[in-house]
XYZ file of N, CA and C in Angstrom:
438
model
N 82.018 95.606 128.639
C 83.523 94.712 129.027
C 83.938 95.969 129.264
N 84.842 95.791 130.753
C 85.577 97.028 130.975
C 86.851 96.527 131.773
N 88.310 97.413 132.405
C 89.228 96.777 132.609
C 89.973 98.288 133.022
N 90.678 98.449 134.161
C 91.460 99.396 134.614
C 91.560 99.425 136.137
N 91.658 100.572 136.902
C 92.425 101.304 135.925
C 93.604 101.743 135.611
N 93.716 102.758 135.456
C 95.300 102.242 134.297
C 95.976 104.085 134.211
N 97.049 103.567 134.711
C 98.092 105.111 134.363
C 97.732 105.319 133.303
N 98.436 107.226 132.616
C 98.419 107.778 131.525
C 99.803 108.695 130.936
N 99.593 108.324 130.115
C 101.019 109.002 129.100
C 100.369 110.115 127.505
N 100.270 111.134 128.056
C 99.779 112.006 126.704
C 101.349 112.436 126.288
N 100.697 112.234 124.370
C 101.143 112.738 123.462
C 100.931 114.105 122.417
N 101.731 115.116 122.278
C 100.937 115.761 121.861
C 101.005 116.050 120.309
N 101.127 116.331 118.731
C 101.377 117.161 117.896
C 100.429 117.331 117.012
N 101.545 117.897 116.222
C 100.775 119.189 114.885
C 100.660 118.887 113.695
N 99.605 118.437 112.925
C 99.805 117.864 111.249
C 99.569 119.321 110.752
N 100.219 119.043 109.541
C 100.426 120.202 108.088
C 99.434 120.648 107.514
N 99.527 121.812 107.104
C 98.512 121.061 105.668
C 98.657 120.731 104.421
N 97.631 119.933 104.190
C 97.567 118.787 103.575
C 97.842 117.197 103.789
N 98.396 117.293 105.153
C 98.891 115.935 105.530
C 97.451 115.271 105.895
N 97.173 113.936 105.538
C 95.896 113.440 105.953
C 95.713 112.910 107.505
N 94.597 113.537 107.635
C 94.732 113.089 109.787
C 94.782 111.609 109.880
N 93.866 111.295 109.568
C 94.142 109.554 109.917
C 94.975 108.627 109.978
N 95.287 108.876 108.164
C 96.601 107.518 108.195
C 98.000 108.339 109.577
N 97.897 110.030 109.750
C 98.644 110.842 110.177
C 99.397 109.842 111.907
N 97.671 109.319 111.588
C 97.604 109.756 113.977
C 98.062 107.611 113.790
N 97.319 106.729 113.179
C 97.805 105.334 112.722
C 99.400 105.880 112.889
N 100.002 106.057 111.804
C 101.818 106.695 111.684
C 102.115 106.729 112.740
N 101.839 108.006 113.879
C 102.464 107.950 115.211
C 102.137 106.986 115.722
N 100.961 106.585 115.685
C 100.786 105.361 117.309
C 101.544 104.371 116.807
N 101.629 104.126 115.392
C 102.343 103.290 114.950
C 104.220 102.864 115.145
N 104.860 104.363 114.846
C 105.671 104.293 115.379
C 106.016 104.407 116.587
N 105.085 105.118 117.398
C 105.323 105.177 118.957
C 105.847 103.482 119.723
N 104.744 102.845 118.927
C 104.431 101.545 119.227
C 103.494 101.443 120.993
N 102.298 102.125 120.323
C 101.410 102.864 121.435
C 99.680 101.899 120.939
N 99.700 101.020 122.472
C 98.982 99.958 122.881
C 96.998 100.375 122.944
N 97.203 100.922 124.279
C 95.938 102.157 124.599
C 95.415 102.590 124.171
N 95.683 103.328 122.444
C 95.819 105.410 122.258
C 94.528 105.398 122.393
N 94.116 107.166 122.226
C 93.097 107.879 121.999
C 93.069 108.628 122.527
N 91.316 109.414 121.684
C 91.820 110.778 121.408
C 91.670 111.651 122.353
N 92.730 112.531 123.184
C 92.252 112.945 124.200
C 91.036 114.547 123.806
N 91.678 115.078 122.379
C 91.682 116.283 122.275
C 91.709 116.681 120.563
N 91.394 117.839 119.753
C 91.604 117.897 118.865
C 90.890 118.969 118.635
N 91.902 120.198 117.936
C 91.375 121.341 117.167
C 92.077 121.726 115.535
N 91.704 121.938 114.677
C 91.677 122.417 113.186
C 90.777 122.527 112.193
N 91.522 122.325 111.211
C 90.453 122.347 109.956
C 91.292 121.120 108.801
N 89.537 120.745 107.817
C 90.218 120.344 107.493
C 89.115 120.834 105.522
N 89.657 120.095 104.539
C 89.706 120.755 103.700
C 88.455 119.694 102.545
N 89.143 118.841 103.087
C 87.772 117.937 103.069
C 87.921 115.835 103.890
N 86.433 115.440 103.719
C 86.675 114.220 104.543
C 85.259 113.044 103.863
N 85.429 112.160 104.094
C 84.300 110.876 103.688
C 84.727 110.222 105.293
N 83.125 110.420 105.538
C 82.062 109.469 106.794
C 80.853 108.449 106.562
N 81.746 108.113 107.248
C 79.945 106.552 107.783
C 79.200 107.040 108.210
N 77.926 107.676 108.308
C 76.708 108.108 108.606
C 76.127 107.282 109.502
N 75.415 107.303 110.177
C 74.564 106.982 111.342
C 73.924 105.462 111.142
N 73.329 105.670 110.208
C 72.133 105.016 109.548
C 73.073 103.582 109.007
N 74.450 103.766 108.724
C 75.117 101.944 108.175
C 75.230 100.807 108.932
N 74.732 100.035 108.840
C 74.872 98.571 109.290
C 76.202 97.414 108.569
N 75.959 96.504 109.018
C 77.681 95.786 109.093
C 77.113 95.238 106.661
N 75.089 95.287 106.687
C 74.955 94.966 105.214
C 74.584 96.707 103.873
N 74.511 97.787 105.558
C 74.290 98.772 104.035
C 75.508 99.930 104.893
N 76.828 99.358 103.729
C 77.514 100.474 104.214
C 77.573 101.371 103.202
N 77.063 101.412 102.533
C 76.676 102.944 101.368
C 76.349 104.596 102.284
N 76.063 104.086 103.741
C 76.137 105.310 103.852
C 76.863 106.340 104.253
N 77.623 106.503 103.042
C 79.055 106.800 103.259
C 79.011 108.874 102.466
N 79.753 109.805 103.153
C 79.524 110.693 102.414
C 80.775 111.398 102.204
N 81.353 112.404 101.345
C 82.393 112.514 100.794
C 82.044 113.823 100.279
N 82.797 114.571 101.636
C 82.314 116.293 101.498
C 84.061 116.838 100.897
N 83.617 118.032 99.970
C 85.288 118.466 100.066
C 84.631 120.020 99.570
N 85.086 121.067 100.737
C 84.798 122.682 101.464
C 85.585 122.422 102.365
N 85.770 123.523 103.069
C 86.595 123.853 104.262
C 85.695 123.982 105.622
N 86.119 122.709 106.615
C 85.287 123.228 107.828
C 86.298 123.012 109.162
N 85.293 123.498 110.223
C 86.834 123.158 111.262
C 86.540 122.494 112.359
N 87.566 121.267 112.872
C 87.346 120.422 113.437
C 86.532 120.947 114.991
N 85.027 120.492 115.710
C 84.738 121.506 116.338
C 84.707 119.039 117.418
N 84.940 118.461 117.194
C 85.083 117.046 118.109
C 86.100 116.533 116.650
N 86.761 114.816 117.634
C 87.557 113.821 117.297
C 87.161 113.495 118.616
N 86.877 111.574 118.495
C 86.253 111.554 119.725
C 87.149 109.824 119.552
N 87.215 109.034 120.555
C 87.409 107.853 119.289
C 89.160 106.762 120.371
N 88.840 105.582 120.037
C 90.596 105.050 120.162
C 90.909 104.549 119.148
N 92.526 104.646 118.311
C 93.306 104.665 118.188
C 94.186 103.162 117.777
N 93.700 102.041 118.245
C 94.626 101.108 117.846
C 94.088 100.673 116.337
N 94.865 99.734 115.591
C 95.683 99.172 114.443
C 93.736 99.424 113.851
N 93.340 98.974 114.553
C 91.226 98.877 113.820
C 90.668 100.338 114.181
N 91.404 101.784 114.278
C 91.032 102.572 115.065
C 89.614 103.315 114.649
N 88.828 103.694 115.578
C 87.229 104.007 115.879
C 87.416 105.381 116.220
N 87.054 106.427 114.847
C 86.780 107.991 115.463
C 85.553 108.427 114.886
N 85.286 109.375 115.510
C 83.783 109.547 115.393
C 84.191 111.576 114.822
N 83.890 112.008 113.894
C 84.253 113.604 113.631
C 83.579 114.930 113.864
N 83.304 115.886 113.944
C 82.035 116.536 114.512
C 82.545 117.776 113.238
N 82.016 118.291 112.282
C 82.644 118.759 111.445
C 82.012 120.757 111.948
N 82.798 121.236 111.059
C 81.871 122.925 110.964
C 81.641 123.766 109.863
N 80.765 124.253 108.816
C 80.966 124.941 107.244
C 80.700 125.984 107.819
N 81.176 126.987 106.836
C 81.381 128.466 106.642
C 80.034 128.918 107.791
N 78.850 128.847 108.050
C 78.317 129.375 108.379
C 77.775 128.074 109.903
N 78.663 127.205 110.081
C 78.316 126.807 111.772
C 77.688 126.087 111.200
N 77.249 125.087 110.583
C 76.856 124.207 110.132
C 77.343 122.987 110.761
N 76.390 121.675 111.269
C 77.630 120.691 111.363
C 76.884 119.774 110.560
N 78.193 118.362 110.797
C 78.218 116.961 110.099
C 78.618 116.595 110.511
N 78.578 114.815 111.214
C 79.556 114.230 111.738
C 79.382 112.707 111.286
N 80.353 112.105 111.929
C 79.562 110.708 111.220
C 81.575 109.989 111.787
N 81.344 109.082 111.520
C 82.743 107.687 111.966
C 83.826 107.998 111.374
N 85.211 108.201 111.480
C 85.569 108.668 110.446
C 86.146 107.219 109.460
N 85.659 107.612 107.768
C 86.543 106.346 106.700
C 87.779 106.817 106.772
N 88.026 108.103 106.526
C 89.535 108.892 106.645
C 89.055 109.949 104.986
N 90.565 109.832 104.546
C 90.736 111.250 103.437
C 90.873 112.941 104.084
N 91.024 112.789 105.095
C 90.697 113.992 106.451
C 92.078 115.101 105.872
N 92.225 115.976 104.756
C 92.979 116.514 104.913
C 93.622 117.564 105.476
N 94.096 118.231 106.186
C 93.934 119.548 106.804
C 94.667 120.287 105.872
N 93.504 120.931 106.707
C 93.875 122.555 106.324
C 94.523 123.796 106.391
N 94.837 124.080 107.945
C 95.627 124.674 108.087
C 96.665 124.134 109.860
N 96.099 123.598 110.390
C 96.456 122.683 111.543
C 95.375 121.791 111.850
N 96.311 121.135 112.114
C 95.128 119.643 113.611
C 96.121 119.849 114.192
N 96.011 119.928 115.520
C 96.753 120.072 116.884
C 95.407 119.467 117.492
N 96.598 118.003 117.590
C 95.808 116.080 118.367
C 96.624 116.451 120.115
N 95.975 115.882 121.194
C 96.947 115.414 121.814
C 95.742 114.135 122.276
N 97.103 113.540 121.868
C 96.950 111.430 122.377
C 96.724 110.719 123.272
N 96.021 109.799 124.081
C 96.535 109.395 125.614
C 96.194 108.415 125.012
N 97.352 107.751 126.184
C 97.079 106.250 125.846
C 96.746 106.137 127.333
N 96.484 104.790 127.996
C 96.592 104.050 128.871
C 96.872 102.941 128.734
N 98.102 102.799 130.004
C 99.481 102.888 130.037
C 99.741 101.388 130.852
N 98.255 101.239 131.132
C 98.511 99.240 131.960
C 97.245 98.327 130.857
N 97.099 99.289 130.126
C 95.273 98.575 129.129
C 96.210 98.188 127.882
N 95.505 97.500 126.642
C 95.690 97.501 125.752
C 94.737 96.956 124.721
N 94.342 97.968 123.849
C 93.068 97.776 122.855
C 92.862 97.066 121.891
N 91.989 95.784 121.148
C 91.620 95.423 119.920
C 90.358 95.590 119.600
N 90.437 94.593 118.217
C 88.981 94.762 117.775
C 88.277 93.476 117.780
N 87.173 93.001 117.710
C 87.030 91.394 117.645
C 85.282 91.163 116.732
N 85.398 90.803 116.143
C 83.973 91.153 114.962
C 82.940 90.542 115.785
N 82.115 91.731 116.263
C 80.684 91.565 116.924
C 79.983 90.769 116.307
N 79.465 89.529 116.227
C 78.507 89.028 115.457
C 76.712 90.152 115.134
N 76.397 90.352 116.419
C 75.678 91.145 116.917
C 75.719 92.723 116.054
N 76.434 93.085 116.198
C 76.260 94.920 115.339
C 76.796 94.443 114.152
N 77.854 93.404 113.428
C 78.480 93.821 112.365
C 80.123 93.991 112.280
N 80.244 94.744 113.569
C 80.900 95.786 113.094
C 82.401 94.889 114.290
N 83.939 95.149 113.764
C 84.997 95.086 114.637
C 84.750 96.017 116.103
N 84.373 95.342 116.722
C 84.385 96.100 118.656
C 85.071 95.952 119.623
N 85.045 97.233 120.213
C 86.661 97.140 120.657
C 86.556 96.109 121.433
N 87.527 95.286 122.233
C 88.407 94.471 123.108
C 89.529 95.024 124.476
N 89.071 95.769 125.670
C 90.162 96.008 126.650
C 90.397 94.661 127.146
N 91.845 95.423 126.890
C 92.822 93.825 127.999
C 93.117 94.698 128.712
N 93.484 94.064 130.281
C 94.931 94.774 130.643
C 95.958 93.542 130.275
N 97.782 94.746 130.525
C 98.083 94.629 129.925
C 99.554 93.764 130.688
N 99.313 93.387 131.918
C 99.572 92.356 132.948
C 99.064 90.986 132.513
N 98.205 90.464 131.318
C 97.514 89.935 131.399
C 98.012 89.490 130.186
N 99.196 90.382 129.119
C 99.008 90.229 128.166
C 100.756 89.912 127.764
N 101.900 90.561 129.061
C 102.861 89.185 129.416
C 103.114 88.260 128.929
């Protein structure tokens, strides 16, 4: 499923030490009423995270890790609509990486500098997909939503 093309608006924010990354991003999106937001880039560090690993399914959702140490954010990607779908890659003090689906509990250590894009002509939503067992992205043209 695809839609587009679309014009782009760019938003930037910096999160402070102790802020929770996912809830802060969702609040930012809600306050600005963004309808098709996505992560362009993010750099920073965190002190803890809860991630769902790649082996998880709708029936086997216990493939979750709770991390509690200092990590650099080396990648953050995904869509930020109401049911955000974000994946993160983190590097520890030795440069070893771990990544997965963001469940939350991402506490900022020093900073999180985030650039968010919004596709102005689109709207993102999520609908349960019986094939995957998860709510999956639905992309609509805003002209159809008017």
